[in-house]
């Protein structure tokens, strides 16, 4: 599972990095991604959740803070074709 670290980044930097790395994970055929946003005031967490819910190829796995192992992270499922299919598209 890939981990995307956006903790301690400014909002725009974090959004750009999150978008880029989620698209890379999609193209690499990843199934799950963990976004490490930290706890703080919750700005990066809200941004990450808003981005995931607005994307057509992503699904939140853990949205309730009571059931999460790490409150400073959000787990996301990538709804993508298999790695083999993506590799054929790349070739």
Tab-separated table of C-alpha atoms in Angstrom:
chain	number	residue	atom	x	y	z
A	1	UNK	CA	0.000	0.000	0.000
A	2	UNK	CA	1.348	3.389	-1.009
A	3	UNK	CA	1.532	6.191	1.557
A	4	UNK	CA	1.159	9.828	0.562
A	5	UNK	CA	2.679	12.290	3.040
A	6	UNK	CA	1.089	15.738	2.977
A	7	UNK	CA	1.662	16.467	6.650
A	8	UNK	CA	3.264	19.857	7.421
A	9	UNK	CA	2.720	21.121	3.860
A	10	UNK	CA	0.877	24.280	2.929
A	11	UNK	CA	-2.641	23.795	1.557
A	12	UNK	CA	-1.816	24.328	-2.139
A	13	UNK	CA	1.374	22.254	-1.974
A	14	UNK	CA	-0.516	19.452	-0.235
A	15	UNK	CA	-3.351	19.509	-2.780
A	16	UNK	CA	-0.944	19.427	-5.724
A	17	UNK	CA	1.085	16.579	-4.218
A	18	UNK	CA	-2.049	14.615	-3.295
A	19	UNK	CA	-3.505	14.935	-6.783
A	20	UNK	CA	-0.228	13.986	-8.497
A	21	UNK	CA	0.482	10.972	-6.282
A	22	UNK	CA	-3.091	9.637	-6.429
A	23	UNK	CA	-2.951	9.741	-10.225
A	24	UNK	CA	0.449	7.992	-10.143
A	25	UNK	CA	-0.981	5.305	-7.836
A	26	UNK	CA	-3.922	4.882	-10.224
A	27	UNK	CA	-1.596	4.463	-13.196
A	28	UNK	CA	0.586	2.014	-11.236
A	29	UNK	CA	-2.460	-0.149	-10.521
A	30	UNK	CA	-2.457	0.389	-6.755
A	31	UNK	CA	-5.581	-0.699	-4.891
A	32	UNK	CA	-5.228	1.133	-1.572
A	33	UNK	CA	-3.495	4.349	-0.556
A	34	UNK	CA	-3.003	5.861	2.879
A	35	UNK	CA	-2.925	9.653	3.077
A	36	UNK	CA	-0.938	10.954	6.060
A	37	UNK	CA	-2.275	14.433	6.776
A	38	UNK	CA	-1.660	14.740	10.515
A	39	UNK	CA	-4.152	15.847	13.146
A	40	UNK	CA	-3.697	19.598	13.688
A	41	UNK	CA	-6.730	21.754	12.947
A	42	UNK	CA	-8.033	19.325	10.316
A	43	UNK	CA	-7.541	21.540	7.260
A	44	UNK	CA	-5.494	18.989	5.280
A	45	UNK	CA	-7.780	16.152	6.373
A	46	UNK	CA	-10.861	18.002	5.100
A	47	UNK	CA	-9.083	18.875	1.853
A	48	UNK	CA	-8.069	15.234	1.313
A	49	UNK	CA	-11.568	13.924	2.048
A	50	UNK	CA	-13.162	16.553	-0.210
A	51	UNK	CA	-10.780	15.620	-3.032
A	52	UNK	CA	-11.455	11.898	-2.622
A	53	UNK	CA	-15.233	12.281	-2.517
A	54	UNK	CA	-15.239	14.537	-5.586
A	55	UNK	CA	-13.113	12.099	-7.638
A	56	UNK	CA	-14.803	9.416	-9.656
A	57	UNK	CA	-12.075	6.821	-9.167
A	58	UNK	CA	-11.553	7.047	-5.384
A	59	UNK	CA	-13.517	5.742	-2.394
A	60	UNK	CA	-13.022	6.433	1.315
A	61	UNK	CA	-12.353	3.256	3.274
A	62	UNK	CA	-12.224	4.718	6.775
A	63	UNK	CA	-14.265	7.848	7.276
A	64	UNK	CA	-15.322	7.469	10.919
A	65	UNK	CA	-12.557	8.663	13.299
A	66	UNK	CA	-13.684	6.195	15.988
A	67	UNK	CA	-12.685	3.178	13.879
A	68	UNK	CA	-9.446	4.450	12.388
A	69	UNK	CA	-6.131	3.082	13.610
A	70	UNK	CA	-4.367	6.400	13.048
A	71	UNK	CA	-6.449	9.592	13.393
A	72	UNK	CA	-3.792	11.470	11.387
A	73	UNK	CA	-4.374	9.412	8.260
A	74	UNK	CA	-7.126	8.515	5.825
A	75	UNK	CA	-7.267	5.261	3.888
A	76	UNK	CA	-8.540	5.383	0.302
A	77	UNK	CA	-9.484	2.669	-2.178
A	78	UNK	CA	-8.628	3.277	-5.821
A	79	UNK	CA	-11.344	1.994	-8.121
A	80	UNK	CA	-9.155	1.133	-11.070
A	81	UNK	CA	-8.585	-1.594	-13.619
A	82	UNK	CA	-6.005	-4.284	-12.901
A	83	UNK	CA	-2.231	-3.697	-13.132
A	84	UNK	CA	-2.059	-5.914	-16.211
A	85	UNK	CA	-4.666	-3.828	-18.046
A	86	UNK	CA	-2.873	-0.570	-17.196
A	87	UNK	CA	0.490	-2.023	-18.304
A	88	UNK	CA	-1.056	-2.933	-21.656
A	89	UNK	CA	-2.293	0.655	-22.019
A	90	UNK	CA	1.174	2.036	-21.229
A	91	UNK	CA	2.874	-0.162	-23.831
